[in-house]
Amino acid sequence: MKLYSYWRSSAAYRVRIALNYKQIEYQQITPNLASGEHLTVDYRATNPQGLVPALAHEGEIITQSLAIIEYLDYVQPKPALWPADPMARARVNAMAQVIACDIHPLNNLRVLKYLKSEMAQDGAAVSAWYARWVSEGFSALETWAGPYSADGKHLYGDVVSLADVCLVPQMYNARRFGVDLQPYPKLIAIDQHLCSLPAFAAAEPEVQPDAT
Ligand SMILES: N[C@@H](CCC(=O)N[C@@H](CS)C(=O)NCC(=O)O)C(=O)O
């Protein structure tokens, strides 16, 4: 498999964790988001959205991190990233989607750039925007971690799930943007445990081949 990734992309970070967790070997192709390589005609031939990640497998390209991870779960079911019970699966998806659908799209690079350029917002306004959507989502996850985390080490239950795969990159990103995480002690503890696992550690931005 080949993964189109960028070291600081939190959506690509999710897929790197899933690949590592499932012990699937892969190579990385790393368009540089900082210099705009993802917006070239060449890269858009791979992903017309001009976004990473994208996964190349068996002559096909799959885009969207959650679709890629679901695909990986089908082709390599063990270890599973979803619980078998339908209600538990729905809860894991709901937690993951708080991040992937409600926080991340509002705080993506292109959105922040648009706020700065077209909307003429200064750095403080953009940081406030970023923190606002993180805190809305993290507040809900902190509440749900109470009843749904079985051990204080996983967002749902007591094994790694898609919810954890989405949480760790968003925590990394929030720290990078200087968001105060003290209101979320349960999330901090879960993140700390997950980051100690080899699959998560090997997916960290700073250890990626294109990290600068
Ligand atoms: N919903 C997409 C989001 C992908 C996405 O937004 N990727 C970001 C990096 S985390 C990107 O490529 N941004 C480029 C840009 O905003 O110009 C997914 O989950 O894969």
XYZ file of N, CA and C and ligand atoms in Angstrom:
656
model
N 0.839 -1.200 0.000
C 0.000 0.000 0.000
C 0.872 1.246 0.000
N 0.353 2.316 -0.608
C 1.065 3.590 -0.578
C 0.141 4.643 0.023
N 0.674 5.358 0.984
C -0.127 6.391 1.642
C 0.396 7.772 1.263
N -0.474 8.589 0.705
C -0.157 10.001 0.499
C -0.403 10.688 1.831
N 0.669 11.211 2.385
C 0.627 11.691 3.764
C 1.431 12.972 3.866
N 1.214 13.696 4.936
C 2.061 14.841 5.268
C 2.240 14.770 6.776
N 3.453 15.008 7.246
C 3.747 14.720 8.662
C 2.791 15.402 9.621
N 2.397 16.665 9.300
C 1.555 17.400 10.242
C 0.068 17.280 9.940
N -0.302 16.502 8.946
C -1.728 16.324 8.641
C -2.355 15.397 9.676
N -3.346 15.903 10.401
C -3.937 15.038 11.427
C -4.828 13.973 10.800
N -5.384 14.232 9.621
C -6.187 13.199 8.961
C -5.279 12.060 8.474
N -4.092 12.405 7.962
C -3.131 11.361 7.555
C -2.588 10.622 8.784
N -2.412 11.355 9.881
C -1.947 10.772 11.158
C -2.913 9.656 11.598
N -4.218 9.899 11.427
C -5.205 8.846 11.780
C -4.914 7.565 10.990
N -4.685 7.735 9.692
C -4.483 6.552 8.838
C -3.158 5.870 9.175
N -2.127 6.669 9.489
C -0.843 6.054 9.868
C -1.025 5.191 11.122
N -1.801 5.709 12.084
C -2.043 4.915 13.311
C -2.740 3.604 12.950
N -3.789 3.694 12.122
C -4.563 2.492 11.778
C -3.689 1.470 11.043
N -2.867 1.944 10.105
C -1.978 1.028 9.379
C -1.006 0.348 10.343
N -0.427 1.133 11.244
C 0.530 0.566 12.208
C -0.159 -0.414 13.150
N -1.347 -0.021 13.632
C -2.074 -0.857 14.589
C -2.396 -2.223 13.968
N -2.717 -2.191 12.683
C -3.045 -3.439 11.988
C -1.811 -4.109 11.387
N -0.651 -3.514 11.639
C 0.632 -4.045 11.160
C 0.623 -4.271 9.648
N 0.098 -3.290 8.945
C 0.096 -3.321 7.479
C 1.306 -2.509 7.004
N 2.106 -3.115 6.150
C 3.273 -2.381 5.627
C 2.821 -1.389 4.572
N 3.449 -0.235 4.577
C 3.087 0.771 3.582
C 4.263 1.691 3.322
N 4.201 2.306 2.139
C 5.192 3.337 1.804
C 4.496 4.679 1.846
N 5.280 5.709 2.068
C 4.682 7.048 2.093
C 5.109 7.860 0.878
N 4.150 8.601 0.346
C 4.430 9.641 -0.642
C 3.981 10.929 0.052
N 4.847 11.925 0.048
C 4.602 13.040 0.968
C 4.551 14.409 0.267
N 3.418 14.727 -0.366
C 3.288 16.085 -0.900
C 3.440 17.107 0.237
N 4.175 18.170 -0.057
C 4.434 19.165 0.990
C 3.276 20.167 1.053
N 2.490 20.072 2.126
C 1.330 20.969 2.260
C 1.763 22.414 2.477
N 2.930 22.582 3.099
C 3.387 23.946 3.394
C 3.728 24.688 2.104
N 4.238 23.964 1.105
C 4.597 24.647 -0.142
C 3.517 24.487 -1.209
N 2.423 23.839 -0.881
C 1.284 23.770 -1.798
C 1.367 22.658 -2.834
N 2.224 21.653 -2.594
C 2.332 20.559 -3.583
C 1.025 19.780 -3.748
N 0.168 19.858 -2.716
C -1.105 19.120 -2.781
C -2.125 19.809 -3.689
N -1.783 21.023 -4.127
C -2.732 21.777 -4.957
C -2.348 21.734 -6.448
N -1.283 20.977 -6.755
C -0.815 20.909 -8.144
C -1.734 20.013 -8.972
N -1.644 20.184 -10.287
C -2.421 19.339 -11.210
C -2.043 17.874 -10.985
N -0.741 17.636 -10.787
C -0.265 16.265 -10.580
C -0.960 15.605 -9.396
N -0.965 16.315 -8.239
C -1.568 15.691 -7.057
C -3.088 15.594 -7.201
N -3.679 16.570 -7.864
C -5.146 16.505 -8.035
C -5.566 15.344 -8.936
N -4.617 14.826 -9.716
C -4.930 13.620 -10.494
C -5.096 12.430 -9.540
N -4.422 12.496 -8.397
C -4.578 11.452 -7.372
C -5.824 11.720 -6.534
N -5.931 12.945 -6.028
C -7.102 13.319 -5.232
C -7.616 14.684 -5.708
N -8.709 14.688 -6.454
C -9.232 15.948 -6.986
C -9.580 16.964 -5.897
N -9.723 16.505 -4.651
C -9.986 17.439 -3.546
C -8.734 18.205 -3.133
N -7.565 17.730 -3.551
C -6.324 18.395 -3.143
C -6.086 18.288 -1.646
N -6.408 17.138 -1.090
C -6.238 16.910 0.355
C -5.478 15.604 0.577
N -4.762 15.521 1.696
C -4.238 14.235 2.151
C -5.072 13.829 3.377
N -5.218 12.536 3.634
C -4.529 11.419 3.014
C -5.248 10.888 1.776
N -4.503 10.055 1.028
C -5.087 9.203 -0.002
C -4.311 7.894 0.073
N -5.002 6.805 -0.197
C -4.356 5.489 -0.123
C -4.415 4.833 -1.494
N -3.256 4.387 -1.969
C -3.205 3.635 -3.229
C -3.084 2.153 -2.905
N -4.020 1.369 -3.438
C -3.983 -0.083 -3.205
C -4.657 -0.796 -4.367
N -3.999 -1.811 -4.861
C -4.529 -2.634 -5.953
C -4.977 -1.781 -7.135
N -4.174 -0.777 -7.467
C -4.446 0.048 -8.641
C -5.539 1.084 -8.454
N -6.054 1.187 -7.232
C -7.127 2.155 -6.956
C -6.637 3.176 -5.937
N -7.320 4.327 -5.924
C -7.025 5.347 -4.918
C -8.265 5.509 -4.038
N -8.047 5.493 -2.734
C -9.154 5.775 -1.803
C -8.797 7.070 -1.073
N -9.767 7.947 -0.935
C -9.560 9.198 -0.200
C -10.467 9.204 1.031
N -10.311 10.235 1.851
C -11.068 10.435 3.099
C -10.598 9.437 4.162
N -10.017 9.986 5.233
C -9.388 9.128 6.245
C -10.335 8.079 6.821
N -11.578 8.446 7.087
C -12.470 7.456 7.710
C -12.840 6.346 6.730
N -12.983 6.712 5.447
C -13.261 5.688 4.429
C -12.058 4.765 4.269
N -10.862 5.342 4.334
C -9.639 4.530 4.219
C -9.551 3.555 5.403
N -9.812 4.067 6.602
C -9.680 3.223 7.802
C -10.733 2.105 7.789
N -11.922 2.437 7.321
C -12.966 1.405 7.228
C -12.537 0.326 6.223
N -11.939 0.774 5.117
C -11.437 -0.173 4.111
C -10.367 -1.083 4.735
N -9.442 -0.471 5.474
C -8.376 -1.259 6.113
C -8.971 -2.287 7.062
N -10.033 -1.895 7.764
C -10.666 -2.803 8.716
C -11.316 -3.998 8.000
N -11.758 -3.777 6.766
C -12.312 -4.902 6.000
C -11.211 -5.815 5.477
N -10.133 -5.194 4.937
C -9.105 -6.058 4.330
C -8.222 -6.721 5.391
N -8.144 -6.129 6.555
C -7.334 -6.701 7.649
C -8.150 -6.549 8.935
N -9.114 -7.451 9.163
C -10.076 -7.250 10.257
C -9.468 -7.257 11.658
N -8.308 -7.902 11.834
C -7.746 -7.992 13.184
C -6.439 -7.210 13.294
N -6.191 -6.488 14.353
C -7.135 -6.185 15.418
C -8.194 -5.183 14.931
N -9.412 -5.398 15.375
C -10.531 -4.573 14.923
C -10.447 -3.158 15.514
N -10.923 -2.211 14.740
C -10.971 -0.824 15.254
C -12.381 -0.416 15.671
N -13.312 -1.356 15.552
C -14.677 -1.114 16.027
C -15.107 -2.291 16.892
N -15.915 -2.025 17.936
C -16.477 -3.152 18.691
C -17.531 -3.872 17.854
N -17.789 -5.143 18.186
C -18.741 -5.931 17.408
C -20.193 -5.521 17.690
N -20.456 -5.127 18.908
C -21.832 -4.780 19.291
C -22.300 -3.534 18.523
N -23.477 -3.579 17.897
C -23.926 -2.469 17.045
C -24.033 -1.131 17.782
N -24.530 -1.160 19.014
C -24.659 0.099 19.764
C -23.280 0.658 20.113
N -22.388 -0.239 20.525
C -21.024 0.192 20.851
C -20.346 0.760 19.597
N -20.562 0.120 18.477
C -19.982 0.597 17.212
C -20.496 2.006 16.888
N -21.791 2.196 17.089
C -22.378 3.513 16.822
C -21.769 4.574 17.742
N -21.546 4.217 18.993
C -20.949 5.189 19.935
C -19.531 5.551 19.517
N -18.765 4.543 19.124
C -17.387 4.799 18.667
C -17.420 5.718 17.437
N -18.305 5.421 16.509
C -18.408 6.283 15.314
C -18.801 7.705 15.690
N -19.731 7.829 16.626
C -20.183 9.171 17.036
C -19.018 9.961 17.634
N -18.218 9.307 18.485
C -17.065 9.996 19.090
C -16.050 10.382 18.024
N -15.774 9.463 17.126
C -14.809 9.762 16.047
C -15.312 10.923 15.189
N -16.619 10.943 14.955
C -17.169 11.980 14.068
C -17.231 13.362 14.733
N -17.270 13.389 16.064
C -17.141 14.694 16.735
C -15.855 15.370 16.240
N -14.809 14.557 16.133
C -13.514 15.102 15.697
C -13.476 15.264 14.173
N -13.768 14.171 13.478
C -13.541 14.174 12.020
C -14.566 15.013 11.256
N -15.765 15.165 11.803
C -16.809 15.903 11.074
C -17.107 17.273 11.673
N -16.896 17.429 12.995
C -17.332 18.676 13.634
C -16.188 19.597 14.065
N -15.026 19.037 14.378
C -13.886 19.899 14.740
C -12.984 20.125 13.529
N -12.473 19.041 12.993
C -11.403 19.136 11.996
C -11.768 19.962 10.745
N -12.962 19.771 10.167
C -13.240 20.531 8.927
C -13.267 22.042 9.131
N -13.601 22.476 10.352
C -13.637 23.921 10.618
C -12.243 24.485 10.853
N -11.293 23.607 11.157
C -9.958 24.063 11.558
C -8.868 23.639 10.593
N -9.284 23.160 9.434
C -8.338 22.688 8.436
C -7.495 23.843 7.893
N -6.329 23.493 7.345
C -5.406 24.489 6.801
C -6.100 25.467 5.843
N -6.893 24.940 4.917
C -7.508 25.825 3.907
C -8.517 26.781 4.545
N -9.172 26.345 5.613
C -10.136 27.216 6.300
C -9.390 28.329 7.044
N -8.326 27.956 7.748
C -7.549 28.965 8.487
C -6.908 29.969 7.527
N -6.423 29.454 6.382
C -5.833 30.352 5.373
C -6.887 31.321 4.827
N -8.078 30.804 4.608
C -9.172 31.626 4.081
C -9.546 32.729 5.076
N -9.590 32.351 6.368
C -9.895 33.358 7.392
C -8.858 34.481 7.368
N -7.570 34.067 7.213
C -6.487 35.065 7.219
C -6.497 35.928 5.977
N -6.634 35.294 4.813
C -6.492 36.064 3.584
C -7.825 36.692 3.165
N -8.750 35.911 2.658
C -10.004 36.478 2.140
C -10.806 37.224 3.207
N -10.793 36.728 4.454
C -11.593 37.363 5.498
C -10.797 38.366 6.335
N -9.499 38.513 6.013
C -8.628 39.529 6.633
C -8.598 39.471 8.159
N -8.621 38.250 8.705
C -8.572 38.107 10.167
C -7.117 38.008 10.632
N -6.817 38.569 11.818
C -5.432 38.510 12.306
C -5.201 37.182 13.056
N -3.953 36.980 13.479
C -3.573 35.726 14.128
C -4.403 35.423 15.359
N -4.712 36.455 16.151
C -5.476 36.240 17.390
C -6.895 35.749 17.065
N -7.486 36.325 16.046
C -8.852 35.925 15.674
C -8.858 34.488 15.166
N -7.846 34.139 14.383
C -7.781 32.778 13.833
C -7.557 31.768 14.968
N -6.700 32.127 15.934
C -6.470 31.227 17.073
C -7.747 31.049 17.886
N -8.492 32.140 18.061
C -9.753 32.057 18.824
C -10.752 31.154 18.094
N -10.801 31.303 16.781
C -11.673 30.439 15.954
C -11.292 28.976 16.164
N -9.990 28.703 16.046
C -9.498 27.323 16.175
C -9.902 26.740 17.542
N -9.607 27.509 18.612
C -9.843 27.017 19.973
C -11.334 26.798 20.243
N -12.163 27.648 19.654
C -13.606 27.556 19.877
C -14.152 26.184 19.459
N -13.759 25.723 18.272
C -14.341 24.472 17.756
C -13.709 23.263 18.424
N -12.442 23.393 18.817
C -11.831 22.307 19.589
C -12.542 22.177 20.932
N -12.783 23.305 21.592
C -13.353 23.213 22.943
C -14.793 22.704 22.904
N -15.554 23.078 21.876
C -16.921 22.530 21.786
C -16.888 21.005 21.671
N -16.042 20.501 20.790
C -15.974 19.050 20.578
C -15.359 18.325 21.760
N -14.260 18.865 22.289
C -13.575 18.192 23.401
C -14.438 18.189 24.666
N -15.238 19.234 24.872
C -16.117 19.248 26.054
C -17.076 18.065 26.013
N -17.642 17.815 24.834
C -18.568 16.681 24.700
C -17.829 15.362 24.897
N -16.635 15.243 24.317
C -15.891 13.981 24.458
C -15.472 13.749 25.908
N -15.113 14.827 26.603
C -14.734 14.704 28.024
C -15.932 14.174 28.829
N -17.123 14.679 28.510
C -18.340 14.213 29.197
C -18.581 12.730 28.895
N -18.479 12.358 27.616
C -18.756 10.965 27.235
C -17.687 10.004 27.730
N -16.448 10.512 27.886
C -15.387 9.623 28.374
C -15.755 9.080 29.758
N -16.527 9.862 30.534
C -16.965 9.397 31.859
C -17.672 8.053 31.771
N -18.838 8.004 31.130
C -19.546 6.723 31.081
C -18.969 5.697 30.108
N -18.281 6.128 29.056
C -17.934 5.161 27.989
C -16.518 4.620 28.046
N -15.591 5.349 28.684
C -14.242 4.785 28.809
C -14.264 3.811 29.977
N -13.855 2.558 29.703
C -13.917 1.550 30.769
C -12.714 1.623 31.694
N -11.603 2.193 31.203
C -10.365 2.109 31.979
C -9.605 3.430 32.097
N -10.189 4.504 31.565
C -9.489 5.790 31.608
C -8.302 5.850 30.655
N -8.157 4.821 29.803
C -7.027 4.776 28.862
C -7.487 4.757 27.412
N -8.775 4.585 27.221
C -9.358 4.546 25.876
C -10.640 5.362 25.901
N -10.918 6.014 24.774
C -12.107 6.868 24.749
C -13.375 6.037 24.894
N -13.365 4.835 24.297
C -14.506 3.943 24.436
C -13.997 2.565 24.877
N -14.607 2.009 25.919
C -14.266 0.653 26.353
C -12.843 0.554 26.863
N -12.220 -0.598 26.617
C -10.859 -0.801 27.118
C -9.908 -1.340 26.044
N -10.286 -1.163 24.790
C -9.348 -1.482 23.699
C -9.351 -0.323 22.704
N -8.315 -0.265 21.896
C -8.190 0.817 20.904
C -9.334 0.731 19.904
N -9.915 1.894 19.606
C -10.985 1.956 18.603
C -10.747 3.166 17.708
N -11.615 3.293 16.717
C -11.531 4.448 15.816
C -11.579 5.770 16.588
N -12.302 5.782 17.693
C -12.388 7.018 18.489
C -11.003 7.437 18.973
N -10.203 6.473 19.405
C -8.834 6.770 19.859
C -7.949 7.216 18.701
N -8.149 6.562 17.559
C -7.355 6.875 16.362
C -7.587 8.335 15.938
N -8.799 8.826 16.163
C -9.095 10.227 15.819
C -8.673 11.186 16.939
N -8.753 10.724 18.181
C -8.454 11.630 19.309
C -6.995 12.094 19.320
N -6.084 11.143 19.191
C -4.657 11.478 19.381
C -4.181 12.563 18.397
N -4.468 12.444 17.098
C -4.033 13.524 16.188
C -4.683 14.877 16.505
N -5.946 14.849 16.961
C -6.596 16.124 17.274
C -5.997 16.756 18.530
N -5.597 15.922 19.494
C -4.913 16.446 20.695
C -3.570 17.057 20.298
N -2.856 16.355 19.420
C -1.556 16.867 18.943
C -1.755 18.240 18.293
N -2.750 18.302 17.436
C -3.019 19.537 16.692
C -3.427 20.672 17.634
N -4.251 20.330 18.622
C -4.703 21.347 19.576
C -3.519 21.913 20.353
N -2.593 21.037 20.757
C -1.380 21.513 21.459
C -0.566 22.410 20.539
N -0.473 21.993 19.300
C 0.327 22.774 18.329
C -0.230 24.190 18.196
N -1.540 24.315 18.285
C -2.167 25.635 18.143
C -2.365 26.327 19.494
N -1.780 25.763 20.542
C -1.782 26.439 21.837
C -3.107 26.426 22.570
N -3.966 25.445 22.285
C -5.255 25.370 22.990
C -5.017 24.853 24.414
N -5.682 25.470 25.388
C -5.576 25.033 26.778
C -6.344 23.714 26.943
N -5.627 22.650 27.277
C -6.273 21.338 27.388
C -6.606 20.965 28.832
N -6.275 21.860 29.781
C -6.523 21.536 31.198
C -7.989 21.203 31.498
N -8.970 21.790 30.802
C -10.362 21.402 31.112
C -10.718 19.964 30.725
N -9.762 19.240 30.116
C -10.098 17.898 29.615
C -9.166 16.835 30.205
N -9.190 16.671 31.555
C -8.240 15.729 32.178
C -8.408 14.290 31.706
N -9.635 13.884 31.427
C -9.831 12.496 30.969
C -9.194 12.319 29.587
N -9.373 13.307 28.729
C -8.785 13.210 27.378
C -7.257 13.218 27.468
N -6.724 14.020 28.381
C -5.257 14.078 28.540
C -4.727 12.699 28.964
N -5.418 12.059 29.917
C -4.956 10.744 30.406
C -5.058 9.689 29.295
N -6.142 9.739 28.546
C -6.330 8.760 27.458
C -5.249 8.956 26.393
N -5.029 10.215 26.029
C -4.023 10.547 25.012
C -2.628 10.082 25.466
N -2.335 10.311 26.741
C -1.016 9.941 27.268
C -0.796 8.427 27.158
N -1.832 7.665 27.516
C -1.705 6.209 27.398
C -1.527 5.794 25.936
N -2.386 6.322 25.066
C -2.352 5.896 23.659
C -1.013 6.224 23.011
N -0.469 7.397 23.340
C 0.800 7.814 22.729
C 1.952 6.896 23.135
N 1.751 6.129 24.224
C 2.816 5.211 24.657
C 2.764 3.895 23.877
N 1.700 3.653 23.127
C 1.586 2.407 22.366
C 2.415 2.514 21.082
N 3.118 1.436 20.696
C 4.010 1.507 19.530
C 3.316 1.986 18.246
N 2.088 1.541 18.001
C 1.405 1.920 16.751
C 1.162 3.426 16.687
N 0.884 4.013 17.837
C 0.637 5.457 17.898
C 1.962 6.219 17.851
N 2.956 5.696 18.587
C 4.253 6.384 18.648
C 4.887 6.451 17.252
N 4.764 5.358 16.492
C 5.392 5.324 15.160
C 4.662 6.213 14.151
N 3.454 6.650 14.505
C 2.674 7.513 13.600
C 2.846 8.995 13.916
N 3.558 9.299 15.007
C 3.704 10.709 15.419
C 4.348 11.554 14.333
N 3.862 12.785 14.190
C 4.395 13.647 13.121
C 5.918 13.760 13.120
N 6.504 13.953 14.299
C 7.951 14.251 14.346
C 8.820 13.090 13.884
N 8.283 11.861 13.829
C 9.125 10.739 13.392
C 8.830 10.332 11.944
N 8.064 11.137 11.241
C 7.755 10.819 9.843
C 8.911 11.230 8.932
N 9.042 10.566 7.785
C 10.191 10.829 6.913
C 10.251 12.269 6.388
N 9.091 12.920 6.290
C 9.084 14.293 5.741
C 9.060 15.360 6.839
N 9.206 14.923 8.105
C 9.186 15.923 9.200
C 10.368 16.873 9.055
N 10.121 18.149 9.308
C 11.234 19.116 9.192
C 11.433 19.804 10.546
N -12.179 14.812 5.645
C -10.863 14.621 5.131
C -10.011 15.786 5.502
C -8.690 15.776 4.796
C -7.947 17.055 5.072
O -8.567 18.087 5.317
N -6.609 17.005 5.020
C -5.833 18.184 5.296
C -4.655 17.871 6.165
S -5.175 17.310 7.757
C -5.333 18.778 4.010
O -4.947 18.075 3.103
N -5.330 20.119 3.941
C -4.837 20.823 2.823
C -5.424 22.198 2.773
O -6.255 22.535 3.620
O -5.041 22.938 1.866
C -10.267 13.321 5.668
O -10.676 12.901 6.755
O -9.415 12.718 5.012
